[in-house]
PDB file of C-alpha atoms in Angstrom:
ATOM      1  CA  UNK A 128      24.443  -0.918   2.789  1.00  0.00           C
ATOM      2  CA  UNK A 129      21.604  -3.397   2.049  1.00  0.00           C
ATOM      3  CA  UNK A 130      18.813  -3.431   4.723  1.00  0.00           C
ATOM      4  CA  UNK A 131      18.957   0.008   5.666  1.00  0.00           C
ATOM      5  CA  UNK A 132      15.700   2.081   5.613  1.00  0.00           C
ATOM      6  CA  UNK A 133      15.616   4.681   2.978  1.00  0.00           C
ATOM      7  CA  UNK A 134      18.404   7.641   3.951  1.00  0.00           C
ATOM      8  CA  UNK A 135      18.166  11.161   3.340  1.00  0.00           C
ATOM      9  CA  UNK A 136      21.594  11.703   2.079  1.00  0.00           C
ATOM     10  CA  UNK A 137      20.868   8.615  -0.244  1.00  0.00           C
ATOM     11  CA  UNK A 138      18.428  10.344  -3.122  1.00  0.00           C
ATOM     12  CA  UNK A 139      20.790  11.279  -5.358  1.00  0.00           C
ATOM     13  CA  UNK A 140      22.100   7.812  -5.499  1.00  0.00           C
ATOM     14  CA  UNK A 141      18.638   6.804  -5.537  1.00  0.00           C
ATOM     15  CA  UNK A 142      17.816   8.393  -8.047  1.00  0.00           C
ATOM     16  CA  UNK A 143      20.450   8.321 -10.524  1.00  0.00           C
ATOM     17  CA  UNK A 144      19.699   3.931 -10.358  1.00  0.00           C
ATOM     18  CA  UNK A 145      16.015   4.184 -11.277  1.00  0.00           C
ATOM     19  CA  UNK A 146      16.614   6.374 -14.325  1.00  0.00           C
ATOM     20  CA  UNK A 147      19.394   3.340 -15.150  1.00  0.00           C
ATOM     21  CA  UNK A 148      16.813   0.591 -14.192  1.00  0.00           C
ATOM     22  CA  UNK A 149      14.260   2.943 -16.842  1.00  0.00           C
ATOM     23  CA  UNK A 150      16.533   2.009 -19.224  1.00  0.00           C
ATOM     24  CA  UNK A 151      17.297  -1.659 -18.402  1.00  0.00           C
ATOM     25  CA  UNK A 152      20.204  -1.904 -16.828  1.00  0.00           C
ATOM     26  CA  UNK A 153      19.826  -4.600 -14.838  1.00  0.00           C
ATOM     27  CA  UNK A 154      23.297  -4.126 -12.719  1.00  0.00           C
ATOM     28  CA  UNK A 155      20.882  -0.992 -11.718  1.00  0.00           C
ATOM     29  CA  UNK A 156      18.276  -2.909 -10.971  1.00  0.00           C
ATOM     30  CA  UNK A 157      20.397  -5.342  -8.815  1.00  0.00           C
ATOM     31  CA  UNK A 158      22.449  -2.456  -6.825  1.00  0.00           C
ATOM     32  CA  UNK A 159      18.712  -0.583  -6.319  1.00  0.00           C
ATOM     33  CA  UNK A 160      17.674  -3.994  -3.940  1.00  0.00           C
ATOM     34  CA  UNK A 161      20.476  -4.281  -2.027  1.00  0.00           C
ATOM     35  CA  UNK A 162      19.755  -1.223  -1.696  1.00  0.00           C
ATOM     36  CA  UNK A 163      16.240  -1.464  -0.176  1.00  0.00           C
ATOM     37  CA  UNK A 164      15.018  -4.990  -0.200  1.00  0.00           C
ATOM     38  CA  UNK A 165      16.195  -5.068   3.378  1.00  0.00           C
ATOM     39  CA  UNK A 166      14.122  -2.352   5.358  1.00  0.00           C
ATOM     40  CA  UNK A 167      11.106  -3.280   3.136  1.00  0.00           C
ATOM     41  CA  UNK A 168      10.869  -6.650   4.144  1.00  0.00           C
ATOM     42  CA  UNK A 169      11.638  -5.672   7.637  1.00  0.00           C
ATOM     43  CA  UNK A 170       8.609  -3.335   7.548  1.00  0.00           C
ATOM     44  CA  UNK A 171       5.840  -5.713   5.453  1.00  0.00           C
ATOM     45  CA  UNK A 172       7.257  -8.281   7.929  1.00  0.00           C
ATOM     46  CA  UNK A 173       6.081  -5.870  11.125  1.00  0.00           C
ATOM     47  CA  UNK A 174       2.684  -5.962   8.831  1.00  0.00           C
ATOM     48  CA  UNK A 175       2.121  -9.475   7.880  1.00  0.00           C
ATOM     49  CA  UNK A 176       3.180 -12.463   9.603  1.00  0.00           C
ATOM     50  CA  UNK A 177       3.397 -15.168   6.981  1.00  0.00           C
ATOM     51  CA  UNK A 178       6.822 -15.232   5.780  1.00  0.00           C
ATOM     52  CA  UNK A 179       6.290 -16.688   2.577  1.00  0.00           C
ATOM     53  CA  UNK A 180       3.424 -13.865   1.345  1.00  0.00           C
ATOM     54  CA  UNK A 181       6.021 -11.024   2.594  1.00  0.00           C
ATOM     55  CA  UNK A 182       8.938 -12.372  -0.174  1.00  0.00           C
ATOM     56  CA  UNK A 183       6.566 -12.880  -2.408  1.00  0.00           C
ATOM     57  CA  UNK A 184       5.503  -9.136  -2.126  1.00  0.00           C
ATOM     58  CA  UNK A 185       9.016  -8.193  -1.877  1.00  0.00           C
ATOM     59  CA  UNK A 186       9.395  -9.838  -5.142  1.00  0.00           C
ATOM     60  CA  UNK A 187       6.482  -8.970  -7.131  1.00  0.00           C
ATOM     61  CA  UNK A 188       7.279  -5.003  -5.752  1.00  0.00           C
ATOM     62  CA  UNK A 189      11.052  -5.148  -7.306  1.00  0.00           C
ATOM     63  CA  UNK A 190       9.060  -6.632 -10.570  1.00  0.00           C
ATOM     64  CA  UNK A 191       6.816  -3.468 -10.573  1.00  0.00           C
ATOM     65  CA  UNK A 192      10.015  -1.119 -10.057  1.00  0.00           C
ATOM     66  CA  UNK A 193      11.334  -2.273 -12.943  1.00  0.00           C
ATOM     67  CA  UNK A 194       8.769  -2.459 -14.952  1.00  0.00           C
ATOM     68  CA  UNK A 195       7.628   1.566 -13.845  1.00  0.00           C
ATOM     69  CA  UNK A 196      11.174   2.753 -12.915  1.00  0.00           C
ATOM     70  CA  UNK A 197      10.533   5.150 -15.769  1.00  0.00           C
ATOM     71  CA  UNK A 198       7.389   6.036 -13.748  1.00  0.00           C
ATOM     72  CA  UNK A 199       9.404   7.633 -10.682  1.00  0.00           C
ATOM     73  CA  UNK A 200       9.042  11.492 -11.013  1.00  0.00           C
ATOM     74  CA  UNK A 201      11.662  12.322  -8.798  1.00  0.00           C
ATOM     75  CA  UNK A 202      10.035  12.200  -5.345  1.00  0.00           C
ATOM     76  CA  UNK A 203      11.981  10.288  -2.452  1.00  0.00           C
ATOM     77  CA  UNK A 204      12.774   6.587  -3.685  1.00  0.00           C
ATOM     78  CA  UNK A 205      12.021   4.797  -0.266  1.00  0.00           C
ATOM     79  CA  UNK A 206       8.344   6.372  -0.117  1.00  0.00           C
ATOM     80  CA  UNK A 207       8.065   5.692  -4.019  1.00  0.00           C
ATOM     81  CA  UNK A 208       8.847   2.149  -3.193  1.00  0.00           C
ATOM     82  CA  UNK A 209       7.197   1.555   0.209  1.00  0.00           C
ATOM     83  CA  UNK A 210       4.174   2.957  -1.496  1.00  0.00           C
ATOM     84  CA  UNK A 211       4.370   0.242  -4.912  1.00  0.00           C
ATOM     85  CA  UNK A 212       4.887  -2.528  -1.527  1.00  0.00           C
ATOM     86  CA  UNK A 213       2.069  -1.838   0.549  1.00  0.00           C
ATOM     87  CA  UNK A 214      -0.014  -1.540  -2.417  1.00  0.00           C
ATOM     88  CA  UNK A 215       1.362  -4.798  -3.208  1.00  0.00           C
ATOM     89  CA  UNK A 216       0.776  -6.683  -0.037  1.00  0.00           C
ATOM     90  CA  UNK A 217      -3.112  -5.314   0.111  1.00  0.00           C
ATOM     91  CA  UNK A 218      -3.526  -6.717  -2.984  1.00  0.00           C
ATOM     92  CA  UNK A 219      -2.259  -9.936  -2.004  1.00  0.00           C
ATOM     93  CA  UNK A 220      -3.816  -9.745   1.229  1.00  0.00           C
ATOM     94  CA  UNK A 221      -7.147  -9.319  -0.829  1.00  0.00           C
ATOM     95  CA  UNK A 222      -6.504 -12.300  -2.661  1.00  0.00           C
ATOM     96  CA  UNK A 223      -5.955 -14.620   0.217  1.00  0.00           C
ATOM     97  CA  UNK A 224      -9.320 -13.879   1.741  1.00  0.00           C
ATOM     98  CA  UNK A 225     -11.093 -13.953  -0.712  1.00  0.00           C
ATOM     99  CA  UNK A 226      -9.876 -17.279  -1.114  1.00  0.00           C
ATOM    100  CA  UNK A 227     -10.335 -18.529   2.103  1.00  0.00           C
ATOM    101  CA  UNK A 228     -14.276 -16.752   1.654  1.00  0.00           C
ATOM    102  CA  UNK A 229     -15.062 -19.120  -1.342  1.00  0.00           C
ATOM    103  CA  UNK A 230     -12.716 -22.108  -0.182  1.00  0.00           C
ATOM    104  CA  UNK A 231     -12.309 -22.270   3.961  1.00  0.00           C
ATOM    105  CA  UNK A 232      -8.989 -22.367   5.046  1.00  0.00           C
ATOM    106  CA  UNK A 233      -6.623 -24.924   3.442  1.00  0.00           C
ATOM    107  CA  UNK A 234      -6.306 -27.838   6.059  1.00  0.00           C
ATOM    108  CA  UNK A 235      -1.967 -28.214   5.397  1.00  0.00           C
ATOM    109  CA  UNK A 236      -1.934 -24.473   5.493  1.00  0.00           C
ATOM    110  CA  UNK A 237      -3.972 -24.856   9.400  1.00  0.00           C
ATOM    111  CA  UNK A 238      -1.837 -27.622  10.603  1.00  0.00           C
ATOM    112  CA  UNK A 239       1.355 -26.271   9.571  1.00  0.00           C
ATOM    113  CA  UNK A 240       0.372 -23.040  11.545  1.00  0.00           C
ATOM    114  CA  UNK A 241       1.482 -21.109   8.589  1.00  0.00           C
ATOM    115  CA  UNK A 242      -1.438 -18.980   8.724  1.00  0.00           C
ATOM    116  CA  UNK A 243      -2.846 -16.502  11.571  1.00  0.00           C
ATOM    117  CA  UNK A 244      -6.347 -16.389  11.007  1.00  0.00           C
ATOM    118  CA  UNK A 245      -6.853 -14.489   7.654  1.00  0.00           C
ATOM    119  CA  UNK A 246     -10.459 -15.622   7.576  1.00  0.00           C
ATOM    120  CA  UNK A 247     -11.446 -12.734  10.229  1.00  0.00           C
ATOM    121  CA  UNK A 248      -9.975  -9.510   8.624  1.00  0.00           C
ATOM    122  CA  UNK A 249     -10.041  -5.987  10.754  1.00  0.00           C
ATOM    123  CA  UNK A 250     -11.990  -3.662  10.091  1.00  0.00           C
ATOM    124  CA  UNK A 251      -9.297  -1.799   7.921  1.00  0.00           C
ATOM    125  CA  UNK A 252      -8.580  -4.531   6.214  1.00  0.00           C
ATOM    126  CA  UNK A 253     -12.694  -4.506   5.319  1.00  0.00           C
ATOM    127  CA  UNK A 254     -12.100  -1.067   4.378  1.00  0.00           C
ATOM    128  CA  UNK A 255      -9.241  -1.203   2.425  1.00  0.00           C
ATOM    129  CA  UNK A 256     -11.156  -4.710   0.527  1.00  0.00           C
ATOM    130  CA  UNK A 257     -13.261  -2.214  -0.420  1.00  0.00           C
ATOM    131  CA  UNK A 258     -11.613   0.381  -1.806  1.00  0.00           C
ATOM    132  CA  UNK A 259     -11.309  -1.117  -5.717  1.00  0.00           C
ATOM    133  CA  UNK A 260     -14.797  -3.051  -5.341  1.00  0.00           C
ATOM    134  CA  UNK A 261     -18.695  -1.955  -4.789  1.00  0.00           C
ATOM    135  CA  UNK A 262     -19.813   1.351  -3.142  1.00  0.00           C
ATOM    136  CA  UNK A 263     -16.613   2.284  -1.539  1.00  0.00           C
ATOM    137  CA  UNK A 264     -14.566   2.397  -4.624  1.00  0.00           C
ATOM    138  CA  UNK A 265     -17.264   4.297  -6.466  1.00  0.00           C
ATOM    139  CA  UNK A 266     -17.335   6.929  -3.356  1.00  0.00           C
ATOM    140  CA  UNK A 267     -13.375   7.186  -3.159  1.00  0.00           C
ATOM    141  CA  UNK A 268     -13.569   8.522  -6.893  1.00  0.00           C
ATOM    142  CA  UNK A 269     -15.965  11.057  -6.095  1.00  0.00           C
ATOM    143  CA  UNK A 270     -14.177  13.043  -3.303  1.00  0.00           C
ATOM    144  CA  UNK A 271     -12.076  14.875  -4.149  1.00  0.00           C
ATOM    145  CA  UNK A 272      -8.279  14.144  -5.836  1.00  0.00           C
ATOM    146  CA  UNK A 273      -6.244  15.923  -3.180  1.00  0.00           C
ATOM    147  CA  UNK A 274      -8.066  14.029  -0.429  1.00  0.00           C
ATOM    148  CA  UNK A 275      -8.160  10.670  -2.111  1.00  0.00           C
ATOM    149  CA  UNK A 276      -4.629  10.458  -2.637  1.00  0.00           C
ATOM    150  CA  UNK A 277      -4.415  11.553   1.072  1.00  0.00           C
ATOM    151  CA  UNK A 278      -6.369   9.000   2.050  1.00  0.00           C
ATOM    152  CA  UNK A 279      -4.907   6.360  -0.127  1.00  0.00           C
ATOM    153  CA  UNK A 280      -1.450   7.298   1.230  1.00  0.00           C
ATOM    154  CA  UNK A 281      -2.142   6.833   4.543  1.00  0.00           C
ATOM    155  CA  UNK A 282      -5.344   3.952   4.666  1.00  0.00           C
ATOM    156  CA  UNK A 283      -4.377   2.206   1.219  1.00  0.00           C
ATOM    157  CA  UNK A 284      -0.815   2.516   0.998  1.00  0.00           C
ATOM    158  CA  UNK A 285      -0.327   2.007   5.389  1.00  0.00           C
ATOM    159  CA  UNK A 286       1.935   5.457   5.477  1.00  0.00           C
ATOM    160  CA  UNK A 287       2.661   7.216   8.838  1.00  0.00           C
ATOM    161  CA  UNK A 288       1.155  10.970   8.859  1.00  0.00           C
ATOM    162  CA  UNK A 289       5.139  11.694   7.971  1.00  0.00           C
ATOM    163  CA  UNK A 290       5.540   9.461   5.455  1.00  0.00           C
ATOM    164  CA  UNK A 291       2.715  10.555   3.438  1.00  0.00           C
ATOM    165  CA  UNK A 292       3.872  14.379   3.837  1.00  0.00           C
ATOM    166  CA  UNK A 293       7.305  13.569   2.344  1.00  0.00           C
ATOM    167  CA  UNK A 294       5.753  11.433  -0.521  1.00  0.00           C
ATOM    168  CA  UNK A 295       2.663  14.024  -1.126  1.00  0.00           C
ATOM    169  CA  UNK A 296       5.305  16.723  -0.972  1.00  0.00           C
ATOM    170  CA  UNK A 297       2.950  18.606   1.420  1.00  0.00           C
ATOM    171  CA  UNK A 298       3.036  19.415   5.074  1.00  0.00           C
ATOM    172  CA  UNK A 299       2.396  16.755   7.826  1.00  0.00           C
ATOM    173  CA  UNK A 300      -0.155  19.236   9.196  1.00  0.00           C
ATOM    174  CA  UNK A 301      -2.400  19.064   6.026  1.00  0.00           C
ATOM    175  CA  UNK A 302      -1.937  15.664   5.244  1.00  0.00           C
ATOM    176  CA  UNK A 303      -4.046  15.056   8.682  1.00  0.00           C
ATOM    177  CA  UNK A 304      -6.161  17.501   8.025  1.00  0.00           C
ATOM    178  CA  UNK A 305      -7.212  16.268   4.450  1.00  0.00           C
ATOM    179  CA  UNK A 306      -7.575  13.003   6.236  1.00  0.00           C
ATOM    180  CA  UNK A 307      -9.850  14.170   8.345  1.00  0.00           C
ATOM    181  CA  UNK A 308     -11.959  15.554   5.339  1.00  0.00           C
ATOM    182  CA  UNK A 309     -11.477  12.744   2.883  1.00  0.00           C
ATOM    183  CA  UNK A 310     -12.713  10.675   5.788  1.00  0.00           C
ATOM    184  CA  UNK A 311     -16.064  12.704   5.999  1.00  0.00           C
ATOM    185  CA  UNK A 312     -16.567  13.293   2.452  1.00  0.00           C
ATOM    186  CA  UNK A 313     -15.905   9.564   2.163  1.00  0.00           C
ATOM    187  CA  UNK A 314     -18.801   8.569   4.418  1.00  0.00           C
ATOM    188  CA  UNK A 315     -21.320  11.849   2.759  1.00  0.00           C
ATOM    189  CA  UNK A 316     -20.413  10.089  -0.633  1.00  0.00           C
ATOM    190  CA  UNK A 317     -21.375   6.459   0.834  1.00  0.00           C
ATOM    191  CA  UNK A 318     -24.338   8.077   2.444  1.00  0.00           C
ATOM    192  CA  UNK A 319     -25.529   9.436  -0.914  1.00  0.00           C
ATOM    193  CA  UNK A 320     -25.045   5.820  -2.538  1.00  0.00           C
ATOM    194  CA  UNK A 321     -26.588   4.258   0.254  1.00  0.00           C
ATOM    195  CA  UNK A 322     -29.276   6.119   1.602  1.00  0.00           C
ATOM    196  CA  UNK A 323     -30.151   4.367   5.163  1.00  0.00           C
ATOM    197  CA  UNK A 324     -33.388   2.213   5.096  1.00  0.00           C
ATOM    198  CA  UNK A 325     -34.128   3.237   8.506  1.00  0.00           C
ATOM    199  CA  UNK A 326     -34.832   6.890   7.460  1.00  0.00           C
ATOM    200  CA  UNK A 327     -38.538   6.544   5.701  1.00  0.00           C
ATOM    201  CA  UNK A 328     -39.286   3.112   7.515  1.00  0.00           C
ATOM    202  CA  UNK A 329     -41.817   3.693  10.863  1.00  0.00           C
TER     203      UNK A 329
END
C-alpha cells in the first residue's frame, strides 16, 4: 500500500525493486513510490511547513533513487531513503536562506503567507548550514569516521536514536554514545581551528 511507513516484512520486496530501478526499469521505479512517497512526505511535512518545498524534495529524492539505486548496499530501504530525503530537504532548506540572507524575503511569498519565517533559522539549522561550509565542515572531517557518520545520521540526516541504529547497522546504545563523542570531538576540533581570543587577551 502507498503511504505506509517503511515495513519490516517489506525488505525483500524492497529490495528486489531497487536492484530493478539499478537497471532502469522504470515500472520499478514507479511501484518503489507508491511504495514510499507516502510516509516520506508525511514525515518532511511534520519537518517543514511549506508545502510546495516538501514535493519538491519528495521529487528531487525519487530523482536521486534512481539515479543511485545501484548505490543501495542492501541495508533497510525506508532508512536508505529517509536518509537521501532529509539530506535533500537540508539542502534545500540551505538554499532558501541563503536566499532570503542576500535578497530579504520575497514580498508575494510574505503576503501569500506561504512562508514561516525562514529568515531566523534554529540553532540546528545554523549547525547543520554549517556542516558543508567554513570551520565546521573542516572539523566534521577530522573526527573520526564512525562518529561522523553518527553524527550525520542523527544531526544531518534528522534520524531518531533508532533509526540511525537500524541504518548504521549498530546498536541504539552506541549510536548515543558515539553521539555523545562526535559531539565533543566536534567542539575539541572547532576549538583547535578557532582558538578563543579571550584566552591571551588581559
Amino acid at each position: 500500500m502507498g503511504g505506509q511507513r517503511e515495513t519490516d516484512d517489506g525488505s525483500g520486496a524492497d529490495a528486489a525493486l531497487l536492484r530493478a530501478v539499478a537497471q532502469g526499469d522504470a515500472a520499478a521505479m514507479t511501484a518503489l513510490y507508491d511504495r514510499h512517497a507516502g510516509w516520506l512526505h508525511a514525515r518532511l511535512t511534520r519537518r517543514c511547513a511549506d508545502a510546495e518545498l516538501v514535493r519538491e524534495v519528495l521529487q528531487d529524492t525519487f530523482v536521486t533513487v534512481w539515479r543511485s539505486a545501484a548505490g543501495h548496499r542492501g541495508q533497510e530501504a525506508g532508512g536508505w531513503l529517509w536518509t537521501i530525503a532529509a539530506r535533500r530537504l537540508v539542502d534545500a532548506r540551505r538554499a532558501q536562506e541563503r536566499v532570503v540572507r542576500v535578497t530579504g524575503p520575497l514580498p508575494e511569498q510574505e503576503s501569500a503567507g506561504r512562508y514561516e519565517p525562514v529568515a531566523a533559522p534554529s540553532a540546528e539549522d545554523r549547525v547543520l548550514a554549517g556542516l558543508e561550509y567554513g570551520d565546521v565542515g573542516t572539523a566534521l572531517d577530522r573526527i573520526s569516521p564512525e562518529l561522523r557518520e553518527v553524527l550525520r545520521a542523527t544531526v544531518v540526516d534528522g534520524l531518531s536514536t533508532r533509526e540511525a541504529a537500524r541504518l548504521l547497522g549498530i546498536p541504539e546504545g552506541t549510536v548515543k554514545s558515539r553521539a555523545r563523542r562526535a559531539r565533543a570531538e566536534l567542539r575539541e576540533a572547532l576549538d583547535r581551528l578557532n582558538p578563543s581570543p579571550l584566552g591571551g587577551t588581559a
